[in-house]
Amino acid sequence: MAVSEETPLLHTRRQHKQKTKASRVCDKLAVYGSFLGVFLAAADESIVLSTWSVIASEFHRLSQGSWLLAAYNFGWYVSLPVYGTLCRIYGSKNVLISAYALFAVGCLACGTSTSMFQLVLARVLAGVSAGGMVSLVSVILTDMVPADEVVLLRSYANVFNVVGRSVGAPLGGYLISAVGWRWSFIGQFPVAAICLLIGLYGLPSSLNSTKTGHADEGNARHSIMRLDFAGLASFSVTTVLLLLLMQELSAPPESFQIPLTILIPAFCAAVILFVVVEAYWARTPLVPLHLMKTSLGGFCLNQIMMMSSRSGLMSNLAPYLIRVKGATSLLAASAFVLAAVGVSIGALIAGKFIKRWKRYRTMTAIAVFGAVLTYLLIFIRWRNGCHLWEVVYLLPNGIAIGILFTTQFIGMSLGAPNENLTTCITTYYLAQQLGNIIGPAANVGVVQRVFMGKLKKNLNGWEEKKFIGQILNDDRFAERLPSVVQYFVRWSYLNAFQLVPLISAACALIMLPTVLWVKEEKLE
């Protein structure tokens, strides 16, 4: 074959096309690898939601179980505002890889913990890293894929998030039954390692370029000083004091360590300090109070109430089924599937409705009423025990919550000023995490406190009264006691649990005035 002057050029073009095609395939693999990280972080959160009572019972610290529930979300909350600044300074690839490595370490630390305190610290570490594994995906997508594909791929990332939350709880129950809770954490290490390797070799090095360039490198590093460290510190102290307060209210008398006369004033002072820091000290506050005066404040309040109501009920679901029905860990965790499926159905219904009718407030109000009614139905039907099939009530409740997830986010996005949209979205998600912290802490505390009081009353004069501490700190301890005592324990717990759906219904009802007050924005 004769060689012409154009031959090298044609080969070069062909090679360039092949390299471009290979690069696109590599980029897509890297993107879907990051979706695996989103799934892992979401599943890890819900695994503990269904298994915390079993884990805490093994340490004989069930009264302190709210720490396990709050630790992950606490780490997420604290880390979320920091990742954006770290990306500007060190590049999104480096930060994401570091998050994967930190998560892997956190998984190993959880699985090898020898005390409740160590496990709580490990859960905080896992939450800190998971915040980056989820939030940085949007940054990666914006920098890697064409603009017309970003929205679609972000929706895929959200699907992985929802699926992770859905399968995490039943998966946790299965793993505890099959291999034990320690391996349910250690088993995540290889998956985190795969995510790390995909990110290390699949993500382009261009993602490590900083936003300011070498000339302004000093200014970029100086920007980290603009982070609201005082706000983060004061919020952290406030959250820890809240958890201590809930623990002291729910723990047996012999385990009390800090007097309430100290905790309550300290908590109030920490709340005031946080508000003062955010209002007068912070240059870039975690919670911009001037935006709280707009519709954003209403949406954030609704997120706190919605997540408190939902997480408060969900955190007590497994203990209820174990104590009242004697369910296995797997069966108790399987009940979470109905709630997760309901959320997915609700989100789809809301999306279709909004796309067709361009309205969302009416549907939001209906969903609030639906949530309240399902909480009241659970109160009525579960207060004296329930048939196993009655966990189906979690499905319509999940549908209502799924609708609220969608309509509230759309309303917030439309009402937020364009120049503050990113700040509003971050604050909105922080409100969700705050609700996830408050709900379990408050409801677990209330249940344990009332449960303890009822046990003292019902077991008064019985020799088994000396076992009240063990009953409170181990959800299966009563199975070793005589059947008559088991009846008293079950009845005492039912009297305590019935407050949970009532609290959830009250939290959901608080949303209604805000839903009706906030102006419905026009949806183009």
mmCIF file of N, CA and C in Angstrom, residues 421-477:
data_model
loop_
_atom_site.group_PDB
_atom_site.id
_atom_site.type_symbol
_atom_site.label_atom_id
_atom_site.label_comp_id
_atom_site.label_asym_id
_atom_site.label_seq_id
_atom_site.Cartn_x
_atom_site.Cartn_y
_atom_site.Cartn_z
ATOM 1 N N LEU A 421 -28.277 30.320 46.244
ATOM 2 C CA LEU A 421 -28.881 28.999 46.075
ATOM 3 C C LEU A 421 -28.033 27.905 46.722
ATOM 4 N N THR A 422 -26.713 27.943 46.499
ATOM 5 C CA THR A 422 -25.838 26.919 47.070
ATOM 6 C C THR A 422 -25.893 26.938 48.592
ATOM 7 N N THR A 423 -25.844 28.141 49.166
ATOM 8 C CA THR A 423 -25.925 28.269 50.624
ATOM 9 C C THR A 423 -27.253 27.744 51.147
ATOM 10 N N CYS A 424 -28.331 28.045 50.430
ATOM 11 C CA CYS A 424 -29.655 27.590 50.861
ATOM 12 C C CYS A 424 -29.762 26.065 50.822
ATOM 13 N N ILE A 425 -29.223 25.455 49.771
ATOM 14 C CA ILE A 425 -29.278 23.993 49.665
ATOM 15 C C ILE A 425 -28.476 23.346 50.792
ATOM 16 N N THR A 426 -27.285 23.897 51.065
ATOM 17 C CA THR A 426 -26.458 23.358 52.153
ATOM 18 C C THR A 426 -27.180 23.471 53.491
ATOM 19 N N THR A 427 -27.770 24.642 53.755
ATOM 20 C CA THR A 427 -28.499 24.850 55.006
ATOM 21 C C THR A 427 -29.692 23.908 55.105
ATOM 22 N N TYR A 428 -30.358 23.692 53.980
ATOM 23 C CA TYR A 428 -31.511 22.791 53.918
ATOM 24 C C TYR A 428 -31.110 21.370 54.325
ATOM 25 N N TYR A 429 -29.991 20.898 53.785
ATOM 26 C CA TYR A 429 -29.521 19.551 54.127
ATOM 27 C C TYR A 429 -29.010 19.478 55.568
ATOM 28 N N LEU A 430 -28.441 20.578 56.052
ATOM 29 C CA LEU A 430 -28.021 20.605 57.452
ATOM 30 C C LEU A 430 -29.232 20.465 58.374
ATOM 31 N N ALA A 431 -30.352 21.091 57.981
ATOM 32 C CA ALA A 431 -31.579 20.969 58.772
ATOM 33 C C ALA A 431 -32.059 19.520 58.797
ATOM 34 N N GLN A 432 -31.933 18.826 57.664
ATOM 35 C CA GLN A 432 -32.301 17.407 57.631
ATOM 36 C C GLN A 432 -31.463 16.594 58.611
ATOM 37 N N GLN A 433 -30.152 16.830 58.594
ATOM 38 C CA GLN A 433 -29.274 16.087 59.495
ATOM 39 C C GLN A 433 -29.575 16.408 60.955
ATOM 40 N N LEU A 434 -29.922 17.675 61.222
ATOM 41 C CA LEU A 434 -30.275 18.052 62.589
ATOM 42 C C LEU A 434 -31.521 17.299 63.046
ATOM 43 N N GLY A 435 -32.495 17.166 62.148
ATOM 44 C CA GLY A 435 -33.684 16.383 62.480
ATOM 45 C C GLY A 435 -33.360 14.924 62.728
ATOM 46 N N ASN A 436 -32.419 14.388 61.950
ATOM 47 C CA ASN A 436 -31.996 12.997 62.142
ATOM 48 C C ASN A 436 -31.271 12.787 63.463
ATOM 49 N N ILE A 437 -30.701 13.854 63.999
ATOM 50 C CA ILE A 437 -30.038 13.765 65.302
ATOM 51 C C ILE A 437 -31.058 13.897 66.433
ATOM 52 N N ILE A 438 -31.945 14.888 66.315
ATOM 53 C CA ILE A 438 -32.902 15.183 67.385
ATOM 54 C C ILE A 438 -33.935 14.065 67.535
ATOM 55 N N GLY A 439 -34.477 13.577 66.406
ATOM 56 C CA GLY A 439 -35.552 12.588 66.462
ATOM 57 C C GLY A 439 -35.202 11.344 67.258
ATOM 58 N N PRO A 440 -34.149 10.614 66.883
ATOM 59 C CA PRO A 440 -33.801 9.415 67.658
ATOM 60 C C PRO A 440 -33.417 9.721 69.097
ATOM 61 N N ALA A 441 -32.639 10.806 69.300
ATOM 62 C CA ALA A 441 -32.201 11.124 70.665
ATOM 63 C C ALA A 441 -33.394 11.376 71.577
ATOM 64 N N ALA A 442 -34.346 12.175 71.106
ATOM 65 C CA ALA A 442 -35.500 12.524 71.932
ATOM 66 C C ALA A 442 -36.417 11.325 72.156
ATOM 67 N N ASN A 443 -36.737 10.601 71.093
ATOM 68 C CA ASN A 443 -37.704 9.513 71.209
ATOM 69 C C ASN A 443 -37.150 8.321 71.979
ATOM 70 N N VAL A 444 -35.896 7.967 71.719
ATOM 71 C CA VAL A 444 -35.290 6.879 72.490
ATOM 72 C C VAL A 444 -35.223 7.258 73.962
ATOM 73 N N GLY A 445 -34.883 8.516 74.240
ATOM 74 C CA GLY A 445 -34.829 8.976 75.622
ATOM 75 C C GLY A 445 -36.177 8.898 76.311
ATOM 76 N N VAL A 446 -37.229 9.346 75.625
ATOM 77 C CA VAL A 446 -38.573 9.313 76.202
ATOM 78 C C VAL A 446 -39.011 7.873 76.458
ATOM 79 N N VAL A 447 -38.808 7.001 75.479
ATOM 80 C CA VAL A 447 -39.228 5.604 75.627
ATOM 81 C C VAL A 447 -38.515 4.943 76.800
ATOM 82 N N GLN A 448 -37.212 5.114 76.883
ATOM 83 C CA GLN A 448 -36.457 4.475 77.956
ATOM 84 C C GLN A 448 -36.870 5.010 79.326
ATOM 85 N N ARG A 449 -37.111 6.315 79.406
ATOM 86 C CA ARG A 449 -37.493 6.916 80.692
ATOM 87 C C ARG A 449 -38.856 6.407 81.162
ATOM 88 N N VAL A 450 -39.842 6.415 80.268
ATOM 89 C CA VAL A 450 -41.180 5.945 80.635
ATOM 90 C C VAL A 450 -41.160 4.437 80.888
ATOM 91 N N PHE A 451 -40.420 3.712 80.068
ATOM 92 C CA PHE A 451 -40.277 2.262 80.241
ATOM 93 C C PHE A 451 -39.725 1.943 81.624
ATOM 94 N N MET A 452 -38.712 2.692 82.045
ATOM 95 C CA MET A 452 -38.108 2.482 83.356
ATOM 96 C C MET A 452 -39.124 2.739 84.471
ATOM 97 N N GLY A 453 -39.896 3.819 84.347
ATOM 98 C CA GLY A 453 -40.891 4.133 85.363
ATOM 99 C C GLY A 453 -41.970 3.068 85.469
ATOM 100 N N LYS A 454 -42.433 2.577 84.327
ATOM 101 C CA LYS A 454 -43.465 1.536 84.327
ATOM 102 C C LYS A 454 -42.930 0.219 84.898
ATOM 103 N N LEU A 455 -41.670 -0.101 84.598
ATOM 104 C CA LEU A 455 -41.080 -1.320 85.153
ATOM 105 C C LEU A 455 -41.006 -1.249 86.674
ATOM 106 N N LYS A 456 -40.592 -0.099 87.187
ATOM 107 C CA LYS A 456 -40.512 0.062 88.646
ATOM 108 C C LYS A 456 -41.878 -0.139 89.287
ATOM 109 N N LYS A 457 -42.899 0.386 88.644
ATOM 110 C CA LYS A 457 -44.247 0.288 89.195
ATOM 111 C C LYS A 457 -44.786 -1.141 89.089
ATOM 112 N N ASN A 458 -44.638 -1.762 87.923
ATOM 113 C CA ASN A 458 -45.223 -3.085 87.688
ATOM 114 C C ASN A 458 -44.457 -4.212 88.373
ATOM 115 N N LEU A 459 -43.165 -4.021 88.596
ATOM 116 C CA LEU A 459 -42.355 -5.069 89.238
ATOM 117 C C LEU A 459 -42.131 -4.805 90.720
ATOM 118 N N ASN A 460 -42.831 -3.816 91.252
ATOM 119 C CA ASN A 460 -42.692 -3.515 92.673
ATOM 120 C C ASN A 460 -43.151 -4.717 93.514
ATOM 121 N N GLY A 461 -42.267 -5.164 94.377
ATOM 122 C CA GLY A 461 -42.563 -6.328 95.201
ATOM 123 C C GLY A 461 -42.110 -7.639 94.592
ATOM 124 N N TRP A 462 -41.651 -7.606 93.364
ATOM 125 C CA TRP A 462 -41.147 -8.811 92.699
ATOM 126 C C TRP A 462 -39.630 -8.893 92.858
ATOM 127 N N GLU A 463 -39.143 -10.125 92.956
ATOM 128 C CA GLU A 463 -37.698 -10.318 93.077
ATOM 129 C C GLU A 463 -36.969 -9.843 91.821
ATOM 130 N N GLU A 464 -37.651 -9.960 90.668
ATOM 131 C CA GLU A 464 -37.024 -9.586 89.387
ATOM 132 C C GLU A 464 -36.855 -8.082 89.224
ATOM 133 N N LYS A 465 -37.313 -7.294 90.206
ATOM 134 C CA LYS A 465 -37.129 -5.851 90.115
ATOM 135 C C LYS A 465 -35.647 -5.487 90.038
ATOM 136 N N LYS A 466 -34.797 -6.333 90.590
ATOM 137 C CA LYS A 466 -33.361 -6.054 90.577
ATOM 138 C C LYS A 466 -32.773 -6.139 89.165
ATOM 139 N N PHE A 467 -33.553 -6.694 88.227
ATOM 140 C CA PHE A 467 -33.059 -6.838 86.855
ATOM 141 C C PHE A 467 -33.479 -5.681 85.949
ATOM 142 N N ILE A 468 -34.069 -4.638 86.514
ATOM 143 C CA ILE A 468 -34.557 -3.535 85.680
ATOM 144 C C ILE A 468 -33.433 -2.947 84.827
ATOM 145 N N GLY A 469 -32.264 -2.772 85.416
ATOM 146 C CA GLY A 469 -31.137 -2.224 84.654
ATOM 147 C C GLY A 469 -30.784 -3.089 83.460
ATOM 148 N N GLN A 470 -30.753 -4.418 83.657
ATOM 149 C CA GLN A 470 -30.438 -5.325 82.547
ATOM 150 C C GLN A 470 -31.535 -5.323 81.492
ATOM 151 N N ILE A 471 -32.792 -5.219 81.940
ATOM 152 C CA ILE A 471 -33.908 -5.180 80.984
ATOM 153 C C ILE A 471 -33.814 -3.937 80.101
ATOM 154 N N LEU A 472 -33.477 -2.809 80.707
ATOM 155 C CA LEU A 472 -33.369 -1.561 79.952
ATOM 156 C C LEU A 472 -32.207 -1.591 78.971
ATOM 157 N N ASN A 473 -31.128 -2.261 79.333
ATOM 158 C CA ASN A 473 -29.907 -2.213 78.526
ATOM 159 C C ASN A 473 -29.720 -3.412 77.607
ATOM 160 N N ASP A 474 -30.703 -4.322 77.570
ATOM 161 C CA ASP A 474 -30.624 -5.479 76.677
ATOM 162 C C ASP A 474 -32.045 -5.826 76.243
ATOM 163 N N ASP A 475 -32.350 -5.629 74.953
ATOM 164 C CA ASP A 475 -33.737 -5.799 74.521
ATOM 165 C C ASP A 475 -34.195 -7.255 74.487
ATOM 166 N N ARG A 476 -33.313 -8.213 74.724
ATOM 167 C CA ARG A 476 -33.711 -9.625 74.780
ATOM 168 C C ARG A 476 -33.514 -10.241 76.172
ATOM 169 N N PHE A 477 -33.142 -9.435 77.136
ATOM 170 C CA PHE A 477 -32.893 -9.972 78.477
ATOM 171 C C PHE A 477 -34.168 -10.550 79.078
#
